[in-house]
Amino acid sequence: MIAAEDINAFYGPSHILFDLSFSMAATERVAVVGRNGAGKSTLLKSLMNAGPRVEGKVSWQGRSLGRSAAYKRARLGLQMVPEDRRIYHHLTVRENVRIAGHARPSSAPRLDPDAVLAQFPMLEPLRDRMGFQLSGGQQQILAIARAVAAHPTVMLLDEPTEGVAPAIVEDMVGTIRDMCDSTGMGLLLCEQNLWFARKLTDRIVVMDTGRIAFDGTWQEFAARPEIKETHLAL
Ligand SMILES: Nc1ncnc2c1ncn2[C@@H]1O[C@H](COP(=O)(O)OP(=O)(O)OP(=O)(O)O)[C@@H](O)[C@H]1O
């Protein structure tokens, strides 16, 4: 289980998350939705200690993470794929995946990069292509494949559909779902695309101005149309 208890997050003097509590089981699939600037990415980054200053307790598998650095959290099984898709542009697809394996927990076996790539039909034929030669959607999938190579227990995925063509977004649903099914990993997905989020998760957390406005199943969300009207309508 990953849990944040009453956390407050700040960028310099800007207070972004307010007394926020959130938890999910390591096998759950949860979507975090909300308008631009609601604090979705800041929640993910706060769980990873990857940017904002965080006050309050974040714990993983029942143990406080204290102020541990993001790379140490990755070695414990938490892998974030940030919005800006960090890949190595001057390495091939295969090399990108191979290098990412170094971030895996010490107890996890090294995964063969080709076996990782076999889970991503869109990338497999591109394994010898350089990062900079990929489209935005292909780069996004490569960023996800790199996270898989690090053997996560939970993947924190930040807006994977942003700037990606609709046909590729549809392909991504199957790819990410198969990946979660085959590895058993949990998924915490920040997303503006409700259709995509609904396809991949069982639970929805709605954020508004740094707070959680709703947390429940998609059925519960559908039964409360005012939540969407108040917190998600533009
Ligand atoms: N590095 C930063 N320094 C200062 N303020 C920041 C920084 N990153 C984000 N913010 C601010 O924090 C608030 C929450 O941003 P965040 O990126 O968490 O929102 P979001 O819900 O993920 O939005 P989006 O869907 O647009 O990515 C916004 O007001 C944003 O301007």
mmCIF file of C-alpha atoms and ligand atoms in Angstrom:
data_model
loop_
_atom_site.group_PDB
_atom_site.id
_atom_site.type_symbol
_atom_site.label_atom_id
_atom_site.label_comp_id
_atom_site.label_asym_id
_atom_site.label_seq_id
_atom_site.Cartn_x
_atom_site.Cartn_y
_atom_site.Cartn_z
ATOM 1 C CA MET A 1 0.000 0.000 0.000
ATOM 2 C CA ILE A 2 1.168 3.531 -0.760
ATOM 3 C CA ALA A 3 -0.273 6.180 1.533
ATOM 4 C CA ALA A 4 -0.067 9.928 1.988
ATOM 5 C CA GLU A 5 -1.420 11.212 5.282
ATOM 6 C CA ASP A 6 -2.394 14.862 5.556
ATOM 7 C CA ILE A 7 0.289 16.034 3.183
ATOM 8 C CA ASN A 8 0.893 19.631 2.154
ATOM 9 C CA ALA A 9 3.054 20.316 -0.896
ATOM 10 C CA PHE A 10 4.795 23.525 -1.921
ATOM 11 C CA TYR A 11 6.800 24.932 -4.819
ATOM 12 C CA GLY A 12 8.783 27.696 -3.165
ATOM 13 C CA PRO A 13 6.174 29.886 -1.463
ATOM 14 C CA SER A 14 3.265 28.441 -3.499
ATOM 15 C CA HIS A 15 1.081 26.087 -1.486
ATOM 16 C CA ILE A 16 -0.279 23.467 -3.930
ATOM 17 C CA LEU A 17 -1.651 20.446 -1.980
ATOM 18 C CA PHE A 18 -3.713 21.044 1.155
ATOM 19 C CA ASP A 19 -3.980 18.431 3.952
ATOM 20 C CA LEU A 20 -4.405 15.731 1.355
ATOM 21 C CA SER A 21 -4.780 12.065 2.302
ATOM 22 C CA PHE A 22 -4.690 9.292 -0.261
ATOM 23 C CA SER A 23 -3.913 5.598 -0.250
ATOM 24 C CA MET A 24 -4.037 2.713 -2.667
ATOM 25 C CA ALA A 25 -3.183 -0.960 -2.502
ATOM 26 C CA ALA A 26 -0.112 -2.005 -4.479
ATOM 27 C CA THR A 27 -2.269 -3.959 -6.932
ATOM 28 C CA GLU A 28 -4.971 -1.314 -7.438
ATOM 29 C CA ARG A 29 -5.542 0.707 -10.622
ATOM 30 C CA VAL A 30 -6.527 4.262 -9.769
ATOM 31 C CA ALA A 31 -7.086 7.336 -11.938
ATOM 32 C CA VAL A 32 -6.452 10.871 -10.707
ATOM 33 C CA VAL A 33 -8.415 13.379 -12.758
ATOM 34 C CA GLY A 34 -8.947 17.116 -12.510
ATOM 35 C CA ARG A 35 -8.667 20.348 -14.426
ATOM 36 C CA ASN A 36 -5.332 21.826 -15.492
ATOM 37 C CA GLY A 37 -3.446 22.927 -12.416
ATOM 38 C CA ALA A 38 -5.597 20.901 -9.984
ATOM 39 C CA GLY A 39 -2.458 19.310 -8.516
ATOM 40 C CA LYS A 40 -2.492 15.854 -10.118
ATOM 41 C CA SER A 41 1.182 15.842 -11.124
ATOM 42 C CA THR A 42 2.112 17.400 -7.808
ATOM 43 C CA LEU A 43 0.447 14.483 -6.010
ATOM 44 C CA LEU A 44 2.483 11.967 -8.040
ATOM 45 C CA LYS A 45 5.686 13.948 -7.526
ATOM 46 C CA SER A 46 4.954 14.242 -3.798
ATOM 47 C CA LEU A 47 4.608 10.459 -3.501
ATOM 48 C CA MET A 48 8.006 10.135 -5.244
ATOM 49 C CA ASN A 49 9.693 13.127 -3.562
ATOM 50 C CA ALA A 50 10.461 14.369 -7.058
ATOM 51 C CA GLY A 51 10.045 18.142 -7.017
ATOM 52 C CA PRO A 52 7.764 19.788 -4.494
ATOM 53 C CA ARG A 53 8.598 20.243 -0.828
ATOM 54 C CA VAL A 54 6.285 17.924 1.058
ATOM 55 C CA GLU A 55 5.135 18.184 4.661
ATOM 56 C CA GLY A 56 3.352 15.196 6.177
ATOM 57 C CA LYS A 57 3.863 11.486 5.943
ATOM 58 C CA VAL A 58 4.190 9.323 2.837
ATOM 59 C CA SER A 59 4.534 5.598 3.437
ATOM 60 C CA TRP A 60 5.026 2.504 1.319
ATOM 61 C CA GLN A 61 4.144 -1.015 2.426
ATOM 62 C CA GLY A 62 3.506 0.301 5.960
ATOM 63 C CA ARG A 63 6.882 2.061 6.379
ATOM 64 C CA SER A 64 7.413 5.795 6.315
ATOM 65 C CA LEU A 65 9.482 6.939 3.343
ATOM 66 C CA GLY A 66 10.740 9.917 5.337
ATOM 67 C CA ARG A 67 12.719 12.225 3.083
ATOM 68 C CA SER A 68 14.160 9.439 0.926
ATOM 69 C CA ALA A 69 15.152 10.480 -2.594
ATOM 70 C CA ALA A 70 13.135 9.581 -5.690
ATOM 71 C CA TYR A 71 15.740 7.082 -6.946
ATOM 72 C CA LYS A 72 15.547 5.218 -3.626
ATOM 73 C CA ARG A 73 11.758 5.070 -3.904
ATOM 74 C CA ALA A 74 12.213 3.655 -7.419
ATOM 75 C CA ARG A 75 14.428 0.918 -5.974
ATOM 76 C CA LEU A 76 11.601 0.085 -3.550
ATOM 77 C CA GLY A 77 9.252 -0.526 -6.477
ATOM 78 C CA LEU A 78 7.693 2.869 -7.224
ATOM 79 C CA GLN A 79 8.318 4.052 -10.782
ATOM 80 C CA MET A 80 7.069 7.366 -12.103
ATOM 81 C CA VAL A 81 6.723 8.095 -15.810
ATOM 82 C CA PRO A 82 6.674 11.884 -15.860
ATOM 83 C CA GLU A 83 4.682 14.010 -18.274
ATOM 84 C CA ASP A 84 7.822 15.100 -20.133
ATOM 85 C CA ARG A 85 8.706 11.518 -21.176
ATOM 86 C CA ARG A 86 12.329 11.315 -20.195
ATOM 87 C CA ILE A 87 14.054 9.106 -22.712
ATOM 88 C CA TYR A 88 17.608 9.175 -24.106
ATOM 89 C CA HIS A 89 17.313 10.690 -27.561
ATOM 90 C CA HIS A 90 20.747 9.538 -28.722
ATOM 91 C CA LEU A 91 20.324 5.909 -27.693
ATOM 92 C CA THR A 92 18.320 3.258 -29.495
ATOM 93 C CA VAL A 93 14.989 2.026 -28.201
ATOM 94 C CA ARG A 94 16.637 -1.186 -26.968
ATOM 95 C CA GLU A 95 19.477 0.706 -25.240
ATOM 96 C CA ASN A 96 16.936 2.986 -23.559
ATOM 97 C CA VAL A 97 15.170 -0.034 -22.098
ATOM 98 C CA ARG A 98 18.407 -1.790 -21.119
ATOM 99 C CA ILE A 99 19.736 1.219 -19.198
ATOM 100 C CA ALA A 100 16.419 1.692 -17.388
ATOM 101 C CA GLY A 101 16.852 -1.784 -15.901
ATOM 102 C CA HIS A 102 19.559 -0.351 -13.617
ATOM 103 C CA ALA A 103 16.855 1.383 -11.567
ATOM 104 C CA ARG A 104 15.216 -1.901 -10.578
ATOM 105 C CA PRO A 105 15.020 -3.054 -6.957
ATOM 106 C CA SER A 106 18.130 -5.046 -5.984
ATOM 107 C CA SER A 107 15.951 -8.100 -5.317
ATOM 108 C CA ALA A 108 14.433 -8.020 -8.824
ATOM 109 C CA PRO A 109 15.972 -9.954 -11.703
ATOM 110 C CA ARG A 110 17.384 -8.035 -14.666
ATOM 111 C CA LEU A 111 14.848 -8.182 -17.488
ATOM 112 C CA ASP A 112 15.982 -8.872 -21.034
ATOM 113 C CA PRO A 113 15.282 -5.636 -22.979
ATOM 114 C CA ASP A 114 13.888 -7.639 -25.898
ATOM 115 C CA ALA A 115 11.462 -9.429 -23.564
ATOM 116 C CA VAL A 116 10.303 -6.044 -22.248
ATOM 117 C CA LEU A 117 9.905 -4.712 -25.787
ATOM 118 C CA ALA A 118 7.877 -7.793 -26.762
ATOM 119 C CA GLN A 119 5.109 -6.435 -24.499
ATOM 120 C CA PHE A 120 4.915 -3.264 -26.607
ATOM 121 C CA PRO A 121 3.868 -4.165 -30.165
ATOM 122 C CA MET A 122 4.213 -0.539 -31.255
ATOM 123 C CA LEU A 123 7.894 -0.418 -30.233
ATOM 124 C CA GLU A 124 9.125 -3.868 -31.122
ATOM 125 C CA PRO A 125 9.767 -3.107 -34.819
ATOM 126 C CA LEU A 126 11.568 0.107 -33.799
ATOM 127 C CA ARG A 127 14.066 -1.442 -31.380
ATOM 128 C CA ASP A 128 17.141 -0.212 -33.298
ATOM 129 C CA ARG A 129 15.785 3.281 -33.919
ATOM 130 C CA MET A 130 17.191 6.259 -32.024
ATOM 131 C CA GLY A 131 15.006 7.988 -29.455
ATOM 132 C CA PHE A 132 14.917 11.251 -31.394
ATOM 133 C CA GLN A 133 13.545 9.413 -34.425
ATOM 134 C CA LEU A 134 10.355 8.396 -32.600
ATOM 135 C CA SER A 135 6.996 10.187 -32.741
ATOM 136 C CA GLY A 136 5.587 11.705 -29.553
ATOM 137 C CA GLY A 137 3.306 8.702 -29.010
ATOM 138 C CA GLN A 138 6.166 6.253 -29.583
ATOM 139 C CA GLN A 139 8.333 8.203 -27.121
ATOM 140 C CA GLN A 140 5.541 7.953 -24.562
ATOM 141 C CA ILE A 141 5.342 4.181 -24.986
ATOM 142 C CA LEU A 142 9.140 3.969 -24.708
ATOM 143 C CA ALA A 143 9.017 5.925 -21.435
ATOM 144 C CA ILE A 144 6.484 3.361 -20.155
ATOM 145 C CA ALA A 145 8.638 0.442 -21.390
ATOM 146 C CA ARG A 146 11.617 1.951 -19.552
ATOM 147 C CA ALA A 147 9.590 2.031 -16.349
ATOM 148 C CA VAL A 148 8.559 -1.613 -16.858
ATOM 149 C CA ALA A 149 12.247 -2.573 -17.232
ATOM 150 C CA ALA A 150 12.775 -1.300 -13.688
ATOM 151 C CA HIS A 151 10.325 -3.859 -12.332
ATOM 152 C CA PRO A 152 7.861 -1.567 -10.570
ATOM 153 C CA THR A 153 5.338 -2.732 -8.022
ATOM 154 C CA VAL A 154 3.305 0.403 -8.713
ATOM 155 C CA MET A 155 3.659 2.608 -11.787
ATOM 156 C CA LEU A 156 2.820 6.304 -11.446
ATOM 157 C CA LEU A 157 1.912 7.436 -14.934
ATOM 158 C CA ASP A 158 1.490 11.144 -15.620
ATOM 159 C CA GLU A 159 -0.809 12.113 -18.531
ATOM 160 C CA PRO A 160 0.395 9.528 -21.060
ATOM 161 C CA THR A 161 -2.140 10.630 -23.698
ATOM 162 C CA GLU A 162 -1.069 14.267 -23.794
ATOM 163 C CA GLY A 163 -0.281 15.276 -27.361
ATOM 164 C CA VAL A 164 -0.749 11.714 -28.644
ATOM 165 C CA ALA A 165 -2.886 10.989 -31.737
ATOM 166 C CA PRO A 166 -6.285 9.376 -31.009
ATOM 167 C CA ALA A 167 -5.468 6.116 -32.855
ATOM 168 C CA ILE A 168 -2.343 5.672 -30.744
ATOM 169 C CA VAL A 169 -4.265 6.523 -27.568
ATOM 170 C CA GLU A 170 -6.592 3.605 -28.412
ATOM 171 C CA ASP A 171 -3.598 1.284 -28.889
ATOM 172 C CA MET A 172 -2.152 2.483 -25.582
ATOM 173 C CA VAL A 173 -5.227 1.237 -23.702
ATOM 174 C CA GLY A 174 -4.604 -2.374 -24.739
ATOM 175 C CA THR A 175 -0.853 -2.110 -24.214
ATOM 176 C CA ILE A 176 -1.087 -0.654 -20.711
ATOM 177 C CA ARG A 177 -3.875 -3.017 -19.688
ATOM 178 C CA ASP A 178 -1.916 -6.076 -20.897
ATOM 179 C CA MET A 179 1.169 -4.768 -19.112
ATOM 180 C CA CYS A 180 -0.696 -4.428 -15.806
ATOM 181 C CA ASP A 181 -2.371 -7.825 -16.241
ATOM 182 C CA SER A 182 0.858 -9.650 -17.049
ATOM 183 C CA THR A 183 2.995 -8.048 -14.326
ATOM 184 C CA GLY A 184 0.312 -7.603 -11.645
ATOM 185 C CA MET A 185 1.593 -4.087 -11.023
ATOM 186 C CA GLY A 186 -0.562 -1.340 -9.595
ATOM 187 C CA LEU A 187 -1.277 1.800 -11.598
ATOM 188 C CA LEU A 188 -1.733 5.380 -10.462
ATOM 189 C CA LEU A 189 -2.707 7.266 -13.588
ATOM 190 C CA CYS A 190 -3.046 11.065 -13.870
ATOM 191 C CA GLU A 191 -5.236 11.791 -16.829
ATOM 192 C CA GLN A 192 -7.449 14.450 -18.389
ATOM 193 C CA ASN A 193 -8.936 11.946 -20.843
ATOM 194 C CA LEU A 194 -11.801 10.367 -18.881
ATOM 195 C CA TRP A 195 -12.484 7.731 -21.531
ATOM 196 C CA PHE A 196 -8.878 6.517 -21.336
ATOM 197 C CA ALA A 197 -8.811 6.642 -17.533
ATOM 198 C CA ARG A 198 -12.082 4.698 -17.329
ATOM 199 C CA LYS A 199 -10.733 1.939 -19.593
ATOM 200 C CA LEU A 200 -7.653 1.379 -17.447
ATOM 201 C CA THR A 201 -8.730 1.847 -13.844
ATOM 202 C CA ASP A 202 -11.357 0.742 -11.324
ATOM 203 C CA ARG A 203 -11.291 3.769 -9.069
ATOM 204 C CA ILE A 204 -11.359 7.505 -9.723
ATOM 205 C CA VAL A 205 -9.982 10.301 -7.567
ATOM 206 C CA VAL A 206 -11.121 13.797 -8.564
ATOM 207 C CA MET A 207 -8.824 16.645 -7.572
ATOM 208 C CA ASP A 208 -9.697 20.325 -7.408
ATOM 209 C CA THR A 209 -7.328 23.096 -6.287
ATOM 210 C CA GLY A 210 -5.013 20.811 -4.350
ATOM 211 C CA ARG A 211 -7.671 18.787 -2.575
ATOM 212 C CA ILE A 212 -9.506 15.528 -3.229
ATOM 213 C CA ALA A 213 -13.104 16.308 -4.151
ATOM 214 C CA PHE A 214 -14.230 12.725 -4.812
ATOM 215 C CA ASP A 215 -12.817 9.234 -4.366
ATOM 216 C CA GLY A 216 -14.787 6.160 -5.407
ATOM 217 C CA THR A 217 -15.520 3.611 -8.101
ATOM 218 C CA TRP A 218 -16.415 4.674 -11.627
ATOM 219 C CA GLN A 219 -19.984 3.499 -10.931
ATOM 220 C CA GLU A 220 -20.165 5.766 -7.886
ATOM 221 C CA PHE A 221 -18.762 8.601 -9.972
ATOM 222 C CA ALA A 222 -21.378 8.020 -12.692
ATOM 223 C CA ALA A 223 -24.115 8.160 -10.046
ATOM 224 C CA ARG A 224 -22.935 11.640 -8.955
ATOM 225 C CA PRO A 225 -23.087 13.783 -12.134
ATOM 226 C CA GLU A 226 -22.668 16.944 -10.050
ATOM 227 C CA ILE A 227 -19.076 15.913 -9.293
ATOM 228 C CA LYS A 228 -18.175 16.097 -12.960
ATOM 229 C CA GLU A 229 -20.162 19.313 -13.393
ATOM 230 C CA THR A 230 -18.544 21.058 -10.431
ATOM 231 C CA HIS A 231 -14.970 19.812 -10.553
ATOM 232 C CA LEU A 232 -14.231 18.771 -14.125
ATOM 233 C CA ALA A 233 -16.313 20.981 -16.454
ATOM 234 C CA LEU A 234 -14.310 23.792 -18.025
HETATM 235 N N1 LIG B 1 7.817 23.577 -10.668
HETATM 236 C C1 LIG B 1 6.800 24.368 -10.299
HETATM 237 N N2 LIG B 1 7.022 25.558 -9.706
HETATM 238 C C2 LIG B 1 5.996 26.353 -9.311
HETATM 239 N N3 LIG B 1 4.692 26.034 -9.454
HETATM 240 C C3 LIG B 1 4.410 24.864 -10.035
HETATM 241 C C4 LIG B 1 5.441 23.975 -10.492
HETATM 242 N N4 LIG B 1 4.842 22.882 -11.039
HETATM 243 C C5 LIG B 1 3.509 23.092 -10.928
HETATM 244 N N5 LIG B 1 3.249 24.282 -10.333
HETATM 245 C C6 LIG B 1 1.913 24.819 -10.027
HETATM 246 O O1 LIG B 1 1.270 23.891 -9.174
HETATM 247 C C7 LIG B 1 -0.128 23.832 -9.493
HETATM 248 C C8 LIG B 1 -0.500 22.374 -9.729
HETATM 249 O O2 LIG B 1 0.199 21.914 -10.876
HETATM 250 P P1 LIG B 1 0.165 20.408 -11.351
HETATM 251 O O3 LIG B 1 1.152 20.268 -12.465
HETATM 252 O O4 LIG B 1 0.283 19.514 -10.181
HETATM 253 O O5 LIG B 1 -1.318 20.301 -11.910
HETATM 254 P P2 LIG B 1 -1.993 19.205 -12.823
HETATM 255 O O6 LIG B 1 -3.321 18.919 -12.211
HETATM 256 O O7 LIG B 1 -1.081 18.063 -13.031
HETATM 257 O O8 LIG B 1 -2.206 20.010 -14.160
HETATM 258 P P3 LIG B 1 -2.053 19.598 -15.702
HETATM 259 O O9 LIG B 1 -3.207 18.710 -16.022
HETATM 260 O O10 LIG B 1 -2.142 20.925 -16.390
HETATM 261 O O11 LIG B 1 -0.718 18.939 -15.853
HETATM 262 C C9 LIG B 1 -0.333 24.737 -10.701
HETATM 263 O O12 LIG B 1 -0.852 25.957 -10.229
HETATM 264 C C10 LIG B 1 1.054 24.907 -11.259
HETATM 265 O O13 LIG B 1 1.183 26.172 -11.865
#
